[in-house]
Amino acid sequence: MKKFILMVLILSANVMADSNIETAQSVSIMNLTEASVDIWINGVRNKIERSSAILTPCLPNEHVEIQANENIENISCGKILEINK
């Protein structure tokens, strides 16, 4: 029985290693100003405190819509957006 369980674990690890599962990444939004900033990420309001950052999970090749002030930007997953104003 122990050999069977060990064999199943090894085979399942090999199957998972060969699969093309997309791993989650993130978009980083950095607030480089001296004041807190209200932003909208995919339509959801967030607040970033001064000199800090927020990470938003996403999948590879996905775009994240970010609105800071009047600017709306579509950022590719894995990229960094810096807010300077």
mmCIF file of C-alpha atoms in Angstrom:
data_model
loop_
_atom_site.group_PDB
_atom_site.id
_atom_site.type_symbol
_atom_site.label_atom_id
_atom_site.label_comp_id
_atom_site.label_asym_id
_atom_site.label_seq_id
_atom_site.Cartn_x
_atom_site.Cartn_y
_atom_site.Cartn_z
ATOM 1 C CA MET A 1 0.000 0.000 0.000
ATOM 2 C CA LYS A 2 2.824 2.433 0.822
ATOM 3 C CA LYS A 3 4.438 1.762 -2.560
ATOM 4 C CA PHE A 4 1.141 2.472 -4.295
ATOM 5 C CA ILE A 5 0.704 5.809 -2.503
ATOM 6 C CA LEU A 6 4.296 6.777 -3.265
ATOM 7 C CA MET A 7 3.819 5.909 -6.943
ATOM 8 C CA VAL A 8 0.618 7.979 -7.123
ATOM 9 C CA LEU A 9 2.355 10.977 -5.541
ATOM 10 C CA ILE A 10 5.280 10.751 -7.961
ATOM 11 C CA LEU A 11 3.010 10.409 -10.984
ATOM 12 C CA SER A 12 0.783 13.303 -9.916
ATOM 13 C CA ALA A 13 3.845 15.521 -9.402
ATOM 14 C CA ASN A 14 5.036 14.673 -12.919
ATOM 15 C CA VAL A 15 1.632 15.434 -14.405
ATOM 16 C CA MET A 16 1.488 18.814 -12.658
ATOM 17 C CA ALA A 17 5.039 19.657 -13.759
ATOM 18 C CA ASP A 18 4.121 19.074 -17.406
ATOM 19 C CA SER A 19 0.814 20.964 -17.329
ATOM 20 C CA ASN A 20 0.505 24.473 -18.729
ATOM 21 C CA ILE A 21 -1.219 26.058 -15.747
ATOM 22 C CA GLU A 22 -0.945 29.839 -15.801
ATOM 23 C CA THR A 23 0.529 31.089 -12.560
ATOM 24 C CA ALA A 24 -0.775 34.282 -11.025
ATOM 25 C CA GLN A 25 1.380 37.368 -11.176
ATOM 26 C CA SER A 26 0.625 40.923 -10.178
ATOM 27 C CA VAL A 27 0.585 44.543 -11.235
ATOM 28 C CA SER A 28 2.422 46.837 -8.821
ATOM 29 C CA ILE A 29 1.155 50.369 -8.283
ATOM 30 C CA MET A 30 3.633 52.558 -6.427
ATOM 31 C CA ASN A 31 2.673 55.868 -4.830
ATOM 32 C CA LEU A 32 5.800 58.024 -4.935
ATOM 33 C CA THR A 33 4.023 61.161 -3.716
ATOM 34 C CA GLU A 34 3.941 62.625 -0.222
ATOM 35 C CA ALA A 35 0.150 62.267 0.052
ATOM 36 C CA SER A 36 -2.261 59.344 0.000
ATOM 37 C CA VAL A 37 -3.841 58.670 -3.403
ATOM 38 C CA ASP A 38 -7.265 57.281 -4.318
ATOM 39 C CA ILE A 39 -7.130 54.967 -7.322
ATOM 40 C CA TRP A 40 -9.555 52.633 -9.049
ATOM 41 C CA ILE A 41 -8.321 49.187 -10.054
ATOM 42 C CA ASN A 42 -10.694 47.441 -12.467
ATOM 43 C CA GLY A 43 -13.485 49.682 -11.147
ATOM 44 C CA VAL A 44 -12.790 49.065 -7.452
ATOM 45 C CA ARG A 45 -11.719 52.035 -5.313
ATOM 46 C CA ASN A 46 -8.481 51.668 -3.351
ATOM 47 C CA LYS A 47 -6.348 54.018 -1.304
ATOM 48 C CA ILE A 48 -2.556 53.951 -1.385
ATOM 49 C CA GLU A 49 -0.845 55.700 1.488
ATOM 50 C CA ARG A 50 2.093 57.995 0.800
ATOM 51 C CA SER A 51 5.342 56.339 -0.277
ATOM 52 C CA SER A 52 3.785 52.864 -0.398
ATOM 53 C CA ALA A 53 2.502 50.402 -2.994
ATOM 54 C CA ILE A 54 -0.322 47.985 -3.716
ATOM 55 C CA LEU A 55 -0.194 44.694 -5.620
ATOM 56 C CA THR A 56 -3.099 43.487 -7.742
ATOM 57 C CA PRO A 57 -3.072 39.814 -8.736
ATOM 58 C CA CYS A 58 -3.532 38.972 -12.410
ATOM 59 C CA LEU A 59 -2.781 36.246 -14.932
ATOM 60 C CA PRO A 60 -0.122 36.434 -17.670
ATOM 61 C CA ASN A 61 -1.320 38.362 -20.754
ATOM 62 C CA GLU A 62 -4.125 39.952 -18.711
ATOM 63 C CA HIS A 63 -4.502 43.741 -18.589
ATOM 64 C CA VAL A 64 -5.494 45.661 -15.475
ATOM 65 C CA GLU A 65 -7.351 48.973 -15.788
ATOM 66 C CA ILE A 66 -6.044 51.586 -13.376
ATOM 67 C CA GLN A 67 -7.426 55.087 -12.913
ATOM 68 C CA ALA A 68 -5.388 57.589 -10.942
ATOM 69 C CA ASN A 69 -6.700 61.171 -11.000
ATOM 70 C CA GLU A 70 -8.151 61.628 -14.498
ATOM 71 C CA ASN A 71 -5.735 59.211 -16.179
ATOM 72 C CA ILE A 72 -6.941 55.732 -17.127
ATOM 73 C CA GLU A 73 -4.255 53.228 -18.078
ATOM 74 C CA ASN A 74 -4.316 49.572 -19.061
ATOM 75 C CA ILE A 75 -1.268 47.887 -17.564
ATOM 76 C CA SER A 76 -0.024 44.466 -18.652
ATOM 77 C CA CYS A 77 0.291 41.844 -15.950
ATOM 78 C CA GLY A 78 3.742 41.875 -14.358
ATOM 79 C CA LYS A 79 4.333 45.609 -14.935
ATOM 80 C CA ILE A 80 4.815 48.468 -12.469
ATOM 81 C CA LEU A 81 2.921 51.777 -12.487
ATOM 82 C CA GLU A 82 4.467 54.702 -10.618
ATOM 83 C CA ILE A 83 2.251 57.566 -9.468
ATOM 84 C CA ASN A 84 4.338 60.746 -9.250
ATOM 85 C CA LYS A 85 1.659 63.459 -9.027
#
